[in-house]
Amino acid sequence: MNPKDYIKLYKTNLLDKVVPFWLNHSADTENGGYFTCLDRNGDVYDTDKFMWLQCRQVWTFSMLYLRVEQNSAWLEFAKQGADFLIKNGRDENNDWYFSLTKEGKPLTQAYNIFSDCFASMAFAQLSKATGDEIYSKIAVETFEHILARQDNPKGRFSKAFPGTRDLQGFALPMILCNLVLEIEHLLDPALVKKTLDSGVETIMEKFYKPELGVILENVDGDGNFFDSYEGRLVNPGHGLESMWFVMDIAERRNDQRLIQKCTEITLSLLEYGWDKENGGIFYFLDVKSRPPLQLEWDQKLWWVHIEAMIAVLKGYLLTGDERCWNWFKKLHKYTWENFVDDEYGEWYGYLNRKGEVLLPLKGGKWKGCFHVPRGLYQLWKTMEKVESKNLIGLAQK
Amino acid sequence: MNPKDYIKLYKTNLLDKVVPFWLNHSADTENGGYFTCLDRNGDVYDTDKFMWLQCRQVWTFSMLYLRVEQNSAWLEFAKQGADFLIKNGRDENNDWYFSLTKEGKPLTQAYNIFSDCFASMAFAQLSKATGDEIYSKIAVETFEHILARQDNPKGRFSKAFPGTRDLQGFALPMILCNLVLEIEHLLDPALVKKTLDSGVETIMEKFYKPELGVILENVDGDGNFFDSYEGRLVNPGHGLESMWFVMDIAERRNDQRLIQKCTEITLSLLEYGWDKENGGIFYFLDVKSRPPLQLEWDQKLWWVHIEAMIAVLKGYLLTGDERCWNWFKKLHKYTWENFVDDEYGEWYGYLNRKGEVLLPLKGGKWKGCFHVPRGLYQLWKTMEKVESKNLIGLAQK
């Protein structure tokens, strides 16, 4: 396959298989918002509404409207989700609940700051698509709330005894690096710069450990490795996703050194996380090769693979490093053979170690309309640049 | 194999392989308490101390001292764990922390009422073994605390929004049925009777659903099935474990009708939970056959299988139902072939769907010195009764 073939494949999978799946099956026409618990062919098997996925779906359809085609059905679909969220999504402190009933009644308290991150991202993208101030106001207020809560994100729900082992998690600084670019048009440029500087430094200097060749999920208060279950945990897909976030920042800044470093880390994470026996990237590993706590450690997840493809393709585009192209082809092959469902659209989410479908669902509590459409869009557009940059000589190898 | 063979196998596995494994490898001689994160051959791979497992190990060695042999090394081993717990285990409200560092500093807050259940069970058993009032006082105080907290066990850590969907969980009433017998010698008989009556009724009338043939993990406030992820959840091993708890109660009460009912439910749960393709009992299932939330749903866990063996063997002892004996043989075969490690002692804990070892550990955050030794003891003693009751004619088939 050459870049043109990949472009066609990603574009048609996105527009003919993935977007229609969500448009046709996920609308809650009675209450507003989306059903995300959809089985293989799109039937609803559970009606609870999880805030991460409600927000992410608003974001996806706003993004498609903005960047792919000004299709008013897509914008309406995003807006009906946003309206449901505005009406039902926040508690009395304006923190976002974790889940709601289909009617919009709060089910799970606002313990999870990532609900807020995805809300801010959704409303920022929708404000860009519509120019509507109702949306931009919510995006900015939520963003400010996240910054205020970031040092103690779980608040009263935190189970850690204070002072004994105050580890820092990778997820929040990583997501902030992406979120701040999403909401940039609504923020003071100085705040954008400060957030990016601090995010990039945190990822590259604290969580990336050159001596281990991986990005850790948790480090101690001084940014050092800590030998406990949490401290030893590696989530290769998470690290890979963060690498393309940082590459996007490095590209804006024209920082070739940072691009090079991200590319090397991407290759190192792939080498580390790849299952040499069965193919695919492990979900969790213990950096000291001890038994991980997560029983699902050896499963192969859709988002891990599509985020890895984006990272390594961006690395290829920005460095021309042939190792990236080789990894890209390997990842594409595994992903296309195992996750894609041409019959019903959308992708499977969860495979066992051998690559067999573990759960036939297309959406659930944690899988919604996000990684696949975002990833297909990113791959399509990145591959267009690969093609136009005439990296084709290499790419046809 | 006839009952004598099984008796010998369970007794020698317990006394020659399992007990020595924990005695030789788990003592923290510096700080007191136990290391439970032990790899295949007993090496410590993590030093955090999880209260469930600290308490359960105190219980196990007290129980062995009381019921198997007055071996002073066993009693000392239990007491050193108890001393560590007394010194470090409770917060200022006398609730039990969830985990500690190896030195005994609190790591995870007292959010989990099962820590208290296992603490009460441990100190009650140790008080029986020693007659020491320090221990019985802690057992009773902790028990009273559990009863006081039982309607809101998670307290401030609960993430459920109050009033929207107040489900009741199966675990606490089930454990109380067992705990109250463990601590009976320290309680007012009226409280014992009341707790048992209410526990048995809750299990048999609320959580067991004859029309579904299973025991549910969660029901709504009125005890009805609720169609959500939590409401649809079945944990066959959990139900099976509860059935031998209730059979023990029914046997005391000489309630043959209840014994019969427990036996039928045991058989029904085995039929339901058995993996017809690969053997073994699934960890989690969705009662409507929808995708379960738990990614580890198809794994085979040690405790599920040994608890199932106990339930079905007790059912056989108490009813003579040949279906029980047939299931027992099938379970024994699967368990012995897949979980037992004759080389290093203790059992593997986690197998994949096909029965291959998923994690080579012998102990971790959730697996300690408890289900295997308790189960081997129960199987050994129950099989002795099977033998002496002359159910042998059947049993030799």
mmCIF file of C-alpha atoms in Angstrom, chain B residues 44-369:
data_model
loop_
_atom_site.group_PDB
_atom_site.id
_atom_site.type_symbol
_atom_site.label_atom_id
_atom_site.label_comp_id
_atom_site.label_asym_id
_atom_site.label_seq_id
_atom_site.Cartn_x
_atom_site.Cartn_y
_atom_site.Cartn_z
ATOM 1 C CA VAL B 44 8.683 -10.703 47.735
ATOM 2 C CA TYR B 45 7.945 -8.447 44.754
ATOM 3 C CA ASP B 46 6.054 -5.705 46.582
ATOM 4 C CA THR B 47 6.015 -4.753 50.250
ATOM 5 C CA ASP B 48 2.724 -2.894 50.712
ATOM 6 C CA LYS B 49 0.430 -4.380 53.325
ATOM 7 C CA PHE B 50 -3.218 -4.807 52.390
ATOM 8 C CA MET B 51 -5.504 -5.072 55.367
ATOM 9 C CA TRP B 52 -7.779 -7.758 53.922
ATOM 10 C CA LEU B 53 -4.811 -10.072 53.541
ATOM 11 C CA GLN B 54 -3.043 -9.170 56.801
ATOM 12 C CA CYS B 55 -6.229 -9.987 58.697
ATOM 13 C CA ARG B 56 -7.000 -13.116 56.722
ATOM 14 C CA GLN B 57 -3.548 -14.503 57.400
ATOM 15 C CA VAL B 58 -3.969 -13.944 61.159
ATOM 16 C CA TRP B 59 -7.296 -15.782 60.870
ATOM 17 C CA THR B 60 -5.809 -18.682 58.887
ATOM 18 C CA PHE B 61 -2.968 -19.423 61.269
ATOM 19 C CA SER B 62 -5.242 -19.046 64.316
ATOM 20 C CA MET B 63 -7.750 -21.418 62.698
ATOM 21 C CA LEU B 64 -5.063 -23.976 61.869
ATOM 22 C CA TYR B 65 -3.766 -23.835 65.454
ATOM 23 C CA LEU B 66 -7.277 -24.281 66.835
ATOM 24 C CA ARG B 67 -8.586 -26.930 64.510
ATOM 25 C CA VAL B 68 -5.628 -28.811 63.023
ATOM 26 C CA GLU B 69 -2.745 -28.870 65.474
ATOM 27 C CA GLN B 70 -1.622 -26.833 68.471
ATOM 28 C CA ASN B 71 1.587 -25.903 66.737
ATOM 29 C CA SER B 72 3.088 -22.982 68.638
ATOM 30 C CA ALA B 73 4.928 -21.708 65.551
ATOM 31 C CA TRP B 74 1.550 -21.234 63.889
ATOM 32 C CA LEU B 75 0.139 -19.362 66.858
ATOM 33 C CA GLU B 76 3.198 -17.130 67.123
ATOM 34 C CA PHE B 77 2.915 -16.395 63.413
ATOM 35 C CA ALA B 78 -0.708 -15.332 63.886
ATOM 36 C CA LYS B 79 0.126 -13.220 66.941
ATOM 37 C CA GLN B 80 2.942 -11.322 65.282
ATOM 38 C CA GLY B 81 0.514 -10.315 62.517
ATOM 39 C CA ALA B 82 -2.111 -9.320 65.066
ATOM 40 C CA ASP B 83 0.375 -7.190 66.982
ATOM 41 C CA PHE B 84 1.296 -5.331 63.816
ATOM 42 C CA LEU B 85 -2.402 -4.744 63.146
ATOM 43 C CA ILE B 86 -3.129 -3.531 66.667
ATOM 44 C CA LYS B 87 -0.258 -1.102 66.467
ATOM 45 C CA ASN B 88 -0.917 0.271 62.971
ATOM 46 C CA GLY B 89 -4.236 -0.867 61.554
ATOM 47 C CA ARG B 90 -6.888 1.619 62.671
ATOM 48 C CA ASP B 91 -7.637 5.282 62.182
ATOM 49 C CA GLU B 92 -8.853 7.695 64.852
ATOM 50 C CA ASN B 93 -12.432 6.369 64.521
ATOM 51 C CA ASN B 94 -11.219 2.794 64.985
ATOM 52 C CA ASP B 95 -12.053 2.016 61.371
ATOM 53 C CA TRP B 96 -9.510 -0.211 59.641
ATOM 54 C CA TYR B 97 -7.293 1.281 56.966
ATOM 55 C CA PHE B 98 -7.305 -0.419 53.583
ATOM 56 C CA SER B 99 -3.517 -0.577 53.244
ATOM 57 C CA LEU B 100 -0.288 0.328 54.995
ATOM 58 C CA THR B 101 3.360 0.644 54.062
ATOM 59 C CA LYS B 102 5.569 -2.184 55.233
ATOM 60 C CA GLU B 103 6.515 -0.049 58.253
ATOM 61 C CA GLY B 104 2.837 0.360 59.124
ATOM 62 C CA LYS B 105 2.184 3.914 57.934
ATOM 63 C CA PRO B 106 -1.353 4.387 56.579
ATOM 64 C CA LEU B 107 -1.462 4.355 52.783
ATOM 65 C CA THR B 108 -5.130 3.970 51.868
ATOM 66 C CA GLN B 109 -7.935 5.341 53.991
ATOM 67 C CA ALA B 110 -10.561 3.259 55.776
ATOM 68 C CA TYR B 111 -13.032 3.359 52.894
ATOM 69 C CA ASN B 112 -13.626 -0.372 52.703
ATOM 70 C CA ILE B 113 -15.827 -2.066 55.307
ATOM 71 C CA PHE B 114 -14.524 -5.511 54.331
ATOM 72 C CA SER B 115 -11.197 -4.615 55.965
ATOM 73 C CA ASP B 116 -13.208 -4.368 59.178
ATOM 74 C CA CYS B 117 -15.001 -7.654 58.486
ATOM 75 C CA PHE B 118 -11.736 -9.528 58.073
ATOM 76 C CA ALA B 119 -10.233 -7.791 61.107
ATOM 77 C CA SER B 120 -13.147 -8.840 63.290
ATOM 78 C CA MET B 121 -12.908 -12.388 61.937
ATOM 79 C CA ALA B 122 -9.150 -12.508 62.578
ATOM 80 C CA PHE B 123 -9.271 -11.216 66.135
ATOM 81 C CA ALA B 124 -12.248 -13.428 66.996
ATOM 82 C CA GLN B 125 -10.405 -16.519 65.839
ATOM 83 C CA LEU B 126 -7.227 -15.474 67.631
ATOM 84 C CA SER B 127 -9.180 -14.823 70.818
ATOM 85 C CA LYS B 128 -10.539 -18.379 70.575
ATOM 86 C CA ALA B 129 -7.050 -19.737 70.062
ATOM 87 C CA THR B 130 -5.500 -17.794 72.943
ATOM 88 C CA GLY B 131 -8.331 -16.808 75.280
ATOM 89 C CA ASP B 132 -6.742 -13.370 75.332
ATOM 90 C CA GLU B 133 -9.141 -10.513 76.064
ATOM 91 C CA ILE B 134 -7.152 -7.932 74.106
ATOM 92 C CA TYR B 135 -8.117 -9.807 70.971
ATOM 93 C CA SER B 136 -11.760 -10.473 71.811
ATOM 94 C CA LYS B 137 -12.303 -6.826 72.679
ATOM 95 C CA ILE B 138 -11.052 -5.714 69.249
ATOM 96 C CA ALA B 139 -13.142 -8.386 67.526
ATOM 97 C CA VAL B 140 -16.356 -7.264 69.196
ATOM 98 C CA GLU B 141 -15.736 -3.523 68.895
ATOM 99 C CA THR B 142 -14.993 -3.948 65.220
ATOM 100 C CA PHE B 143 -18.099 -6.080 64.719
ATOM 101 C CA GLU B 144 -20.284 -3.455 66.373
ATOM 102 C CA HIS B 145 -18.696 -0.828 64.153
ATOM 103 C CA ILE B 146 -19.563 -2.845 61.076
ATOM 104 C CA LEU B 147 -23.195 -3.140 62.119
ATOM 105 C CA ALA B 148 -23.336 0.598 62.740
ATOM 106 C CA ARG B 149 -21.829 1.356 59.303
ATOM 107 C CA GLN B 150 -23.617 -1.317 57.291
ATOM 108 C CA ASP B 151 -26.283 0.909 55.739
ATOM 109 C CA ASN B 152 -23.721 3.395 54.455
ATOM 110 C CA PRO B 153 -20.498 1.404 54.347
ATOM 111 C CA LYS B 154 -18.503 3.722 52.099
ATOM 112 C CA GLY B 155 -19.451 6.897 53.971
ATOM 113 C CA ARG B 156 -17.822 9.991 52.501
ATOM 114 C CA PHE B 157 -16.064 7.894 49.869
ATOM 115 C CA SER B 158 -19.294 6.823 48.198
ATOM 116 C CA LYS B 159 -19.482 8.074 44.628
ATOM 117 C CA ALA B 160 -23.140 7.217 44.122
ATOM 118 C CA PHE B 161 -25.383 10.262 43.948
ATOM 119 C CA PRO B 162 -27.836 9.724 46.807
ATOM 120 C CA GLY B 163 -31.402 8.950 45.853
ATOM 121 C CA THR B 164 -31.022 8.255 42.144
ATOM 122 C CA ARG B 165 -30.310 4.531 42.210
ATOM 123 C CA ASP B 166 -29.691 3.135 45.645
ATOM 124 C CA LEU B 167 -28.687 -0.434 44.915
ATOM 125 C CA GLN B 168 -27.895 -2.925 47.665
ATOM 126 C CA GLY B 169 -24.778 -5.073 47.330
ATOM 127 C CA PHE B 170 -24.567 -8.785 47.980
ATOM 128 C CA ALA B 171 -21.102 -8.901 49.547
ATOM 129 C CA LEU B 172 -21.830 -7.438 52.971
ATOM 130 C CA PRO B 173 -24.893 -9.512 53.966
ATOM 131 C CA MET B 174 -23.073 -12.570 52.658
ATOM 132 C CA ILE B 175 -19.930 -11.945 54.674
ATOM 133 C CA LEU B 176 -21.947 -11.153 57.785
ATOM 134 C CA CYS B 177 -23.481 -14.659 57.612
ATOM 135 C CA ASN B 178 -20.014 -16.126 57.894
ATOM 136 C CA LEU B 179 -18.544 -13.550 60.265
ATOM 137 C CA VAL B 180 -21.275 -13.887 62.857
ATOM 138 C CA LEU B 181 -20.500 -17.597 63.201
ATOM 139 C CA GLU B 182 -16.808 -16.802 63.534
ATOM 140 C CA ILE B 183 -17.445 -14.380 66.365
ATOM 141 C CA GLU B 184 -20.398 -16.208 67.924
ATOM 142 C CA HIS B 185 -18.516 -17.055 71.152
ATOM 143 C CA LEU B 186 -18.224 -13.337 71.898
ATOM 144 C CA LEU B 187 -21.761 -12.211 71.056
ATOM 145 C CA ASP B 188 -25.200 -12.211 72.660
ATOM 146 C CA PRO B 189 -27.027 -15.233 71.168
ATOM 147 C CA ALA B 190 -29.992 -13.032 70.293
ATOM 148 C CA LEU B 191 -27.760 -10.834 68.115
ATOM 149 C CA VAL B 192 -26.306 -13.927 66.461
ATOM 150 C CA LYS B 193 -29.779 -15.252 65.679
ATOM 151 C CA LYS B 194 -31.009 -11.911 64.397
ATOM 152 C CA THR B 195 -27.975 -11.426 62.155
ATOM 153 C CA LEU B 196 -28.228 -14.950 60.761
ATOM 154 C CA ASP B 197 -31.984 -14.692 60.143
ATOM 155 C CA SER B 198 -31.616 -11.432 58.339
ATOM 156 C CA GLY B 199 -28.538 -12.592 56.360
ATOM 157 C CA VAL B 200 -30.136 -15.827 55.192
ATOM 158 C CA GLU B 201 -33.344 -14.094 54.223
ATOM 159 C CA THR B 202 -31.466 -11.398 52.320
ATOM 160 C CA ILE B 203 -29.432 -13.917 50.344
ATOM 161 C CA MET B 204 -32.190 -16.396 49.622
ATOM 162 C CA GLU B 205 -35.104 -14.041 49.051
ATOM 163 C CA LYS B 206 -33.526 -10.876 47.682
ATOM 164 C CA PHE B 207 -30.331 -11.758 45.827
ATOM 165 C CA TYR B 208 -31.201 -15.231 44.621
ATOM 166 C CA LYS B 209 -33.568 -14.922 41.671
ATOM 167 C CA PRO B 210 -35.253 -18.252 40.912
ATOM 168 C CA GLU B 211 -36.529 -16.993 37.557
ATOM 169 C CA LEU B 212 -32.936 -16.232 36.512
ATOM 170 C CA GLY B 213 -31.321 -19.207 38.263
ATOM 171 C CA VAL B 214 -28.545 -17.045 39.697
ATOM 172 C CA ILE B 215 -27.541 -14.893 42.640
ATOM 173 C CA LEU B 216 -27.189 -11.247 41.630
ATOM 174 C CA GLU B 217 -24.458 -8.962 42.942
ATOM 175 C CA ASN B 218 -26.762 -5.942 43.237
ATOM 176 C CA VAL B 219 -30.509 -5.426 43.583
ATOM 177 C CA ASP B 220 -32.585 -2.290 43.974
ATOM 178 C CA GLY B 221 -33.896 -0.914 47.271
ATOM 179 C CA ASP B 222 -36.885 -3.266 47.203
ATOM 180 C CA GLY B 223 -34.772 -6.284 46.346
ATOM 181 C CA ASN B 224 -35.749 -6.341 42.688
ATOM 182 C CA PHE B 225 -33.643 -6.888 39.595
ATOM 183 C CA PHE B 226 -32.441 -3.589 38.152
ATOM 184 C CA ASP B 227 -31.407 -3.424 34.509
ATOM 185 C CA SER B 228 -28.027 -1.664 34.679
ATOM 186 C CA TYR B 229 -24.411 -2.836 34.556
ATOM 187 C CA GLU B 230 -24.378 -3.385 38.333
ATOM 188 C CA GLY B 231 -27.846 -4.905 38.385
ATOM 189 C CA ARG B 232 -27.077 -7.408 35.633
ATOM 190 C CA LEU B 233 -23.787 -8.519 37.200
ATOM 191 C CA VAL B 234 -23.316 -12.137 38.257
ATOM 192 C CA ASN B 235 -20.181 -13.398 40.016
ATOM 193 C CA PRO B 236 -20.785 -17.146 40.086
ATOM 194 C CA GLY B 237 -17.951 -17.824 42.550
ATOM 195 C CA HIS B 238 -19.352 -15.312 44.977
ATOM 196 C CA GLY B 239 -22.762 -16.968 44.898
ATOM 197 C CA LEU B 240 -21.204 -20.405 45.289
ATOM 198 C CA GLU B 241 -19.171 -19.282 48.308
ATOM 199 C CA SER B 242 -22.315 -17.913 49.919
ATOM 200 C CA MET B 243 -24.098 -21.211 49.408
ATOM 201 C CA TRP B 244 -21.743 -23.088 51.711
ATOM 202 C CA PHE B 245 -22.015 -20.295 54.278
ATOM 203 C CA VAL B 246 -25.783 -20.759 54.238
ATOM 204 C CA MET B 247 -25.477 -24.569 54.244
ATOM 205 C CA ASP B 248 -23.396 -24.269 57.431
ATOM 206 C CA ILE B 249 -26.197 -22.253 59.004
ATOM 207 C CA ALA B 250 -28.863 -24.646 57.731
ATOM 208 C CA GLU B 251 -26.918 -27.609 59.102
ATOM 209 C CA ARG B 252 -26.778 -26.033 62.585
ATOM 210 C CA ARG B 253 -30.487 -25.458 62.367
ATOM 211 C CA ASN B 254 -31.139 -28.857 60.924
ATOM 212 C CA ASP B 255 -33.116 -27.152 58.174
ATOM 213 C CA GLN B 256 -33.231 -29.755 55.419
ATOM 214 C CA ARG B 257 -35.409 -27.586 53.221
ATOM 215 C CA LEU B 258 -32.823 -24.816 53.249
ATOM 216 C CA ILE B 259 -30.025 -27.312 52.587
ATOM 217 C CA GLN B 260 -31.934 -28.633 49.608
ATOM 218 C CA LYS B 261 -32.504 -25.151 48.261
ATOM 219 C CA CYS B 262 -28.822 -24.214 48.649
ATOM 220 C CA THR B 263 -27.826 -27.390 46.852
ATOM 221 C CA GLU B 264 -30.138 -26.667 43.929
ATOM 222 C CA ILE B 265 -28.792 -23.120 43.672
ATOM 223 C CA THR B 266 -25.222 -24.430 43.793
ATOM 224 C CA LEU B 267 -25.929 -26.754 40.888
ATOM 225 C CA SER B 268 -27.707 -24.034 38.986
ATOM 226 C CA LEU B 269 -24.812 -21.589 39.461
ATOM 227 C CA LEU B 270 -22.302 -24.194 38.292
ATOM 228 C CA GLU B 271 -24.372 -24.958 35.196
ATOM 229 C CA TYR B 272 -24.635 -21.236 34.532
ATOM 230 C CA GLY B 273 -21.048 -20.230 35.274
ATOM 231 C CA TRP B 274 -19.159 -23.129 33.700
ATOM 232 C CA ASP B 275 -17.225 -22.390 30.516
ATOM 233 C CA LYS B 276 -18.439 -25.190 28.264
ATOM 234 C CA GLU B 277 -15.676 -24.646 25.730
ATOM 235 C CA ASN B 278 -12.591 -24.379 27.907
ATOM 236 C CA GLY B 279 -13.637 -25.592 31.343
ATOM 237 C CA GLY B 280 -13.499 -23.581 34.528
ATOM 238 C CA ILE B 281 -15.939 -21.057 35.969
ATOM 239 C CA PHE B 282 -16.181 -17.550 34.525
ATOM 240 C CA TYR B 283 -15.295 -14.707 36.867
ATOM 241 C CA PHE B 284 -18.140 -12.375 35.845
ATOM 242 C CA LEU B 285 -21.184 -12.705 33.613
ATOM 243 C CA ASP B 286 -24.035 -10.427 32.606
ATOM 244 C CA VAL B 287 -27.345 -12.057 33.395
ATOM 245 C CA LYS B 288 -28.879 -10.696 30.191
ATOM 246 C CA SER B 289 -25.864 -11.917 28.188
ATOM 247 C CA ARG B 290 -24.785 -8.368 27.443
ATOM 248 C CA PRO B 291 -21.104 -7.401 27.550
ATOM 249 C CA PRO B 292 -19.946 -7.209 31.156
ATOM 250 C CA LEU B 293 -18.031 -4.159 32.308
ATOM 251 C CA GLN B 294 -15.245 -6.250 33.830
ATOM 252 C CA LEU B 295 -12.546 -6.876 31.221
ATOM 253 C CA GLU B 296 -11.345 -9.856 33.291
ATOM 254 C CA TRP B 297 -14.759 -11.505 32.987
ATOM 255 C CA ASP B 298 -13.564 -14.683 31.232
ATOM 256 C CA GLN B 299 -10.617 -15.392 33.528
ATOM 257 C CA LYS B 300 -10.499 -18.338 35.898
ATOM 258 C CA LEU B 301 -9.699 -17.440 39.503
ATOM 259 C CA TRP B 302 -8.421 -19.739 42.242
ATOM 260 C CA TRP B 303 -10.921 -18.686 44.911
ATOM 261 C CA VAL B 304 -13.911 -19.179 42.651
ATOM 262 C CA HIS B 305 -12.936 -22.791 42.037
ATOM 263 C CA ILE B 306 -12.060 -23.800 45.570
ATOM 264 C CA GLU B 307 -15.205 -22.158 46.990
ATOM 265 C CA ALA B 308 -17.260 -23.959 44.343
ATOM 266 C CA MET B 309 -15.707 -27.282 45.366
ATOM 267 C CA ILE B 310 -16.609 -26.672 49.010
ATOM 268 C CA ALA B 311 -20.202 -25.742 48.168
ATOM 269 C CA VAL B 312 -20.825 -28.737 45.978
ATOM 270 C CA LEU B 313 -19.101 -31.180 48.333
ATOM 271 C CA LYS B 314 -21.135 -29.896 51.296
ATOM 272 C CA GLY B 315 -24.219 -30.214 49.128
ATOM 273 C CA TYR B 316 -23.263 -33.794 48.423
ATOM 274 C CA LEU B 317 -22.591 -34.560 52.082
ATOM 275 C CA LEU B 318 -25.898 -33.090 53.188
ATOM 276 C CA THR B 319 -28.169 -34.375 50.407
ATOM 277 C CA GLY B 320 -26.380 -37.328 48.795
ATOM 278 C CA ASP B 321 -27.358 -35.880 45.432
ATOM 279 C CA GLU B 322 -25.243 -37.600 42.823
ATOM 280 C CA ARG B 323 -25.186 -34.535 40.564
ATOM 281 C CA CYS B 324 -23.114 -32.881 43.310
ATOM 282 C CA TRP B 325 -20.554 -35.646 43.301
ATOM 283 C CA ASN B 326 -20.229 -35.485 39.528
ATOM 284 C CA TRP B 327 -19.699 -31.748 39.608
ATOM 285 C CA PHE B 328 -17.252 -32.158 42.463
ATOM 286 C CA LYS B 329 -15.096 -34.546 40.439
ATOM 287 C CA LYS B 330 -15.131 -32.219 37.428
ATOM 288 C CA LEU B 331 -14.192 -29.217 39.560
ATOM 289 C CA HIS B 332 -11.465 -31.103 41.379
ATOM 290 C CA LYS B 333 -9.930 -32.220 38.100
ATOM 291 C CA TYR B 334 -9.922 -28.736 36.577
ATOM 292 C CA THR B 335 -8.597 -27.185 39.755
ATOM 293 C CA TRP B 336 -5.878 -29.683 40.397
ATOM 294 C CA GLU B 337 -4.651 -29.599 36.814
ATOM 295 C CA ASN B 338 -4.564 -25.840 36.497
ATOM 296 C CA PHE B 339 -4.121 -24.056 39.824
ATOM 297 C CA VAL B 340 -1.912 -26.327 41.924
ATOM 298 C CA ASP B 341 1.858 -25.815 41.827
ATOM 299 C CA ASP B 342 3.514 -28.845 43.369
ATOM 300 C CA GLU B 343 6.978 -27.475 42.830
ATOM 301 C CA TYR B 344 6.842 -24.307 44.931
ATOM 302 C CA GLY B 345 3.633 -24.663 46.954
ATOM 303 C CA GLU B 346 0.560 -22.445 47.139
ATOM 304 C CA TRP B 347 -1.603 -22.165 44.054
ATOM 305 C CA TYR B 348 -1.623 -19.944 41.042
ATOM 306 C CA GLY B 349 -4.371 -17.378 41.299
ATOM 307 C CA TYR B 350 -5.170 -16.143 37.836
ATOM 308 C CA LEU B 351 -5.623 -18.172 34.670
ATOM 309 C CA ASN B 352 -6.784 -16.955 31.292
ATOM 310 C CA ARG B 353 -9.902 -18.325 29.673
ATOM 311 C CA LYS B 354 -8.061 -21.353 28.340
ATOM 312 C CA GLY B 355 -6.672 -22.219 31.773
ATOM 313 C CA GLU B 356 -3.121 -20.991 31.120
ATOM 314 C CA VAL B 357 -1.354 -19.087 33.903
ATOM 315 C CA LEU B 358 -2.015 -15.383 33.363
ATOM 316 C CA LEU B 359 0.049 -14.122 36.285
ATOM 317 C CA PRO B 360 2.628 -16.384 37.901
ATOM 318 C CA LEU B 361 2.197 -14.825 41.335
ATOM 319 C CA LYS B 362 1.210 -16.762 44.460
ATOM 320 C CA GLY B 363 0.101 -13.684 46.343
ATOM 321 C CA GLY B 364 -0.674 -10.057 45.559
ATOM 322 C CA LYS B 365 -2.994 -7.250 46.485
ATOM 323 C CA TRP B 366 -6.051 -9.544 46.563
ATOM 324 C CA LYS B 367 -4.621 -13.049 46.903
ATOM 325 C CA GLY B 368 -3.112 -14.015 50.224
ATOM 326 C CA CYS B 369 -3.056 -16.809 52.741
#
